[in-house]
Amino acid sequence: MPELTKADFQVGYQSQTILLEQWDLHSTVQQVKEYLEETTSIPIDAQKLLWKGKILKDNNIQLKDLPSVSPTTNRMLLMGSPQKAIEKVNSMDKKLMEQRKIVPMIRMKKQQQPKP
């Protein structure tokens, strides 16, 4: 039986499916993540790619070395948030922190005011 060199992958992300058709199995997880970054705008360091229910932590592993790669369709799951969503959350966090600093200052000023 000849060695498998290419395979199809489906990457599920939210309600969409990203097709990786006839991907070279010598490609690394890092290369898949780079492609997914271009496709979804999710930075590589914010991606979690799951294979058979386990997070692929080693970006240097080749697809051919993943357990149970099939010559037909293989499924992966992508978790993560696009850069804009991350920036929005960080911005909201920053505003909340600023508001927390302001509220105690207002309370202090009210307490310092002389009573009539």
CSV table of C-alpha atoms in Angstrom, one decimal:
chain,number,residue,atom,x,y,z
A,1,MET,CA,0.0,0.0,0.0
A,2,PRO,CA,1.5,3.4,-1.0
A,3,GLU,CA,2.3,6.0,1.7
A,4,LEU,CA,-0.4,8.6,2.1
A,5,THR,CA,1.1,12.0,1.1
A,6,LYS,CA,-2.0,14.2,0.8
A,7,ALA,CA,-5.4,14.4,2.6
A,8,ASP,CA,-8.5,16.5,2.9
A,9,PHE,CA,-9.2,18.3,6.2
A,10,GLN,CA,-12.3,20.1,7.4
A,11,VAL,CA,-11.7,22.7,10.1
A,12,GLY,CA,-14.8,23.6,12.0
A,13,TYR,CA,-14.9,27.2,13.3
A,14,GLN,CA,-18.1,28.6,14.8
A,15,SER,CA,-20.8,27.8,12.3
A,16,GLN,CA,-18.5,27.5,9.3
A,17,THR,CA,-16.3,24.9,7.8
A,18,ILE,CA,-12.9,25.7,6.4
A,19,LEU,CA,-11.7,23.2,3.7
A,20,LEU,CA,-8.1,22.2,3.4
A,21,GLU,CA,-8.2,20.2,0.2
A,22,GLN,CA,-5.4,17.8,-0.6
A,23,TRP,CA,-3.0,19.2,2.0
A,24,ASP,CA,0.5,17.8,1.9
A,25,LEU,CA,0.9,15.6,5.0
A,26,HIS,CA,4.5,16.9,5.4
A,27,SER,CA,3.0,20.3,6.4
A,28,THR,CA,3.2,21.2,10.0
A,29,VAL,CA,0.5,22.3,12.5
A,30,GLN,CA,2.2,25.7,12.3
A,31,GLN,CA,1.6,25.9,8.6
A,32,VAL,CA,-2.1,25.0,9.1
A,33,LYS,CA,-2.4,27.7,11.8
A,34,GLU,CA,-0.7,30.2,9.5
A,35,TYR,CA,-3.3,29.4,6.8
A,36,LEU,CA,-6.1,29.6,9.4
A,37,GLU,CA,-4.8,33.0,10.6
A,38,GLU,CA,-5.1,34.3,7.0
A,39,THR,CA,-8.6,32.9,6.6
A,40,THR,CA,-10.1,33.8,10.0
A,41,SER,CA,-7.9,36.7,11.3
A,42,ILE,CA,-7.3,34.7,14.5
A,43,PRO,CA,-3.7,35.2,15.5
A,44,ILE,CA,-1.7,32.0,15.8
A,45,ASP,CA,-1.0,32.5,19.5
A,46,ALA,CA,-4.8,32.9,20.1
A,47,GLN,CA,-5.6,29.6,18.2
A,48,LYS,CA,-6.4,26.3,19.7
A,49,LEU,CA,-6.6,23.6,17.1
A,50,LEU,CA,-8.2,20.3,18.2
A,51,TRP,CA,-7.6,16.9,16.7
A,52,LYS,CA,-9.6,13.9,17.9
A,53,GLY,CA,-10.6,16.0,21.0
A,54,LYS,CA,-7.1,16.9,22.0
A,55,ILE,CA,-5.4,20.3,21.6
A,56,LEU,CA,-2.5,20.2,19.2
A,57,LYS,CA,0.2,21.9,21.4
A,58,ASP,CA,3.2,21.0,19.2
A,59,ASN,CA,3.2,23.4,16.2
A,60,ASN,CA,6.2,21.5,14.7
A,61,ILE,CA,4.4,18.1,14.3
A,62,GLN,CA,3.7,17.1,10.7
A,63,LEU,CA,0.2,16.2,9.7
A,64,LYS,CA,1.3,12.7,8.7
A,65,ASP,CA,2.3,12.1,12.4
A,66,LEU,CA,-1.1,12.8,13.8
A,67,PRO,CA,-2.9,9.7,14.9
A,68,SER,CA,-5.5,8.2,12.6
A,69,VAL,CA,-5.1,10.4,9.5
A,70,SER,CA,-7.5,9.2,6.9
A,71,PRO,CA,-7.1,9.4,3.1
A,72,THR,CA,-10.6,10.8,3.1
A,73,THR,CA,-11.9,13.7,5.1
A,74,ASN,CA,-10.3,14.5,8.4
A,75,ARG,CA,-11.9,16.9,10.9
A,76,MET,CA,-10.3,19.5,13.2
A,77,LEU,CA,-11.9,22.1,15.4
A,78,LEU,CA,-10.6,25.6,15.7
A,79,MET,CA,-11.2,27.7,18.8
A,80,GLY,CA,-10.1,31.3,19.2
A,81,SER,CA,-11.1,34.9,18.6
A,82,PRO,CA,-10.1,37.3,15.8
A,83,GLN,CA,-7.7,40.1,16.7
A,84,LYS,CA,-10.4,42.8,16.5
A,85,ALA,CA,-12.6,40.9,19.0
A,86,ILE,CA,-9.5,40.6,21.3
A,87,GLU,CA,-8.8,44.3,21.0
A,88,LYS,CA,-12.4,45.1,21.8
A,89,VAL,CA,-12.4,43.0,25.0
A,90,ASN,CA,-9.1,44.6,26.0
A,91,SER,CA,-10.5,48.0,25.4
A,92,MET,CA,-13.6,47.3,27.5
A,93,ASP,CA,-11.4,45.9,30.3
A,94,LYS,CA,-9.3,49.1,30.3
A,95,LYS,CA,-12.4,51.3,30.5
A,96,LEU,CA,-13.8,49.2,33.4
A,97,MET,CA,-10.5,49.6,35.3
A,98,GLU,CA,-10.5,53.3,34.7
A,99,GLN,CA,-14.1,53.6,35.9
A,100,ARG,CA,-13.1,51.7,39.1
A,101,LYS,CA,-10.4,54.3,39.8
A,102,ILE,CA,-12.9,57.2,39.3
A,103,VAL,CA,-15.7,55.9,41.5
A,104,PRO,CA,-13.6,55.7,44.7
A,105,MET,CA,-12.3,59.2,44.0
A,106,ILE,CA,-15.9,60.5,43.7
A,107,ARG,CA,-16.8,58.8,47.0
A,108,MET,CA,-13.8,60.3,48.7
A,109,LYS,CA,-14.7,63.8,47.5
A,110,LYS,CA,-18.3,63.4,48.8
A,111,GLN,CA,-17.0,62.3,52.2
A,112,GLN,CA,-14.6,65.3,52.4
A,113,GLN,CA,-17.3,67.9,51.7
A,114,PRO,CA,-18.4,69.8,54.8
A,115,LYS,CA,-21.9,69.1,56.1
A,116,PRO,CA,-24.2,72.1,56.3
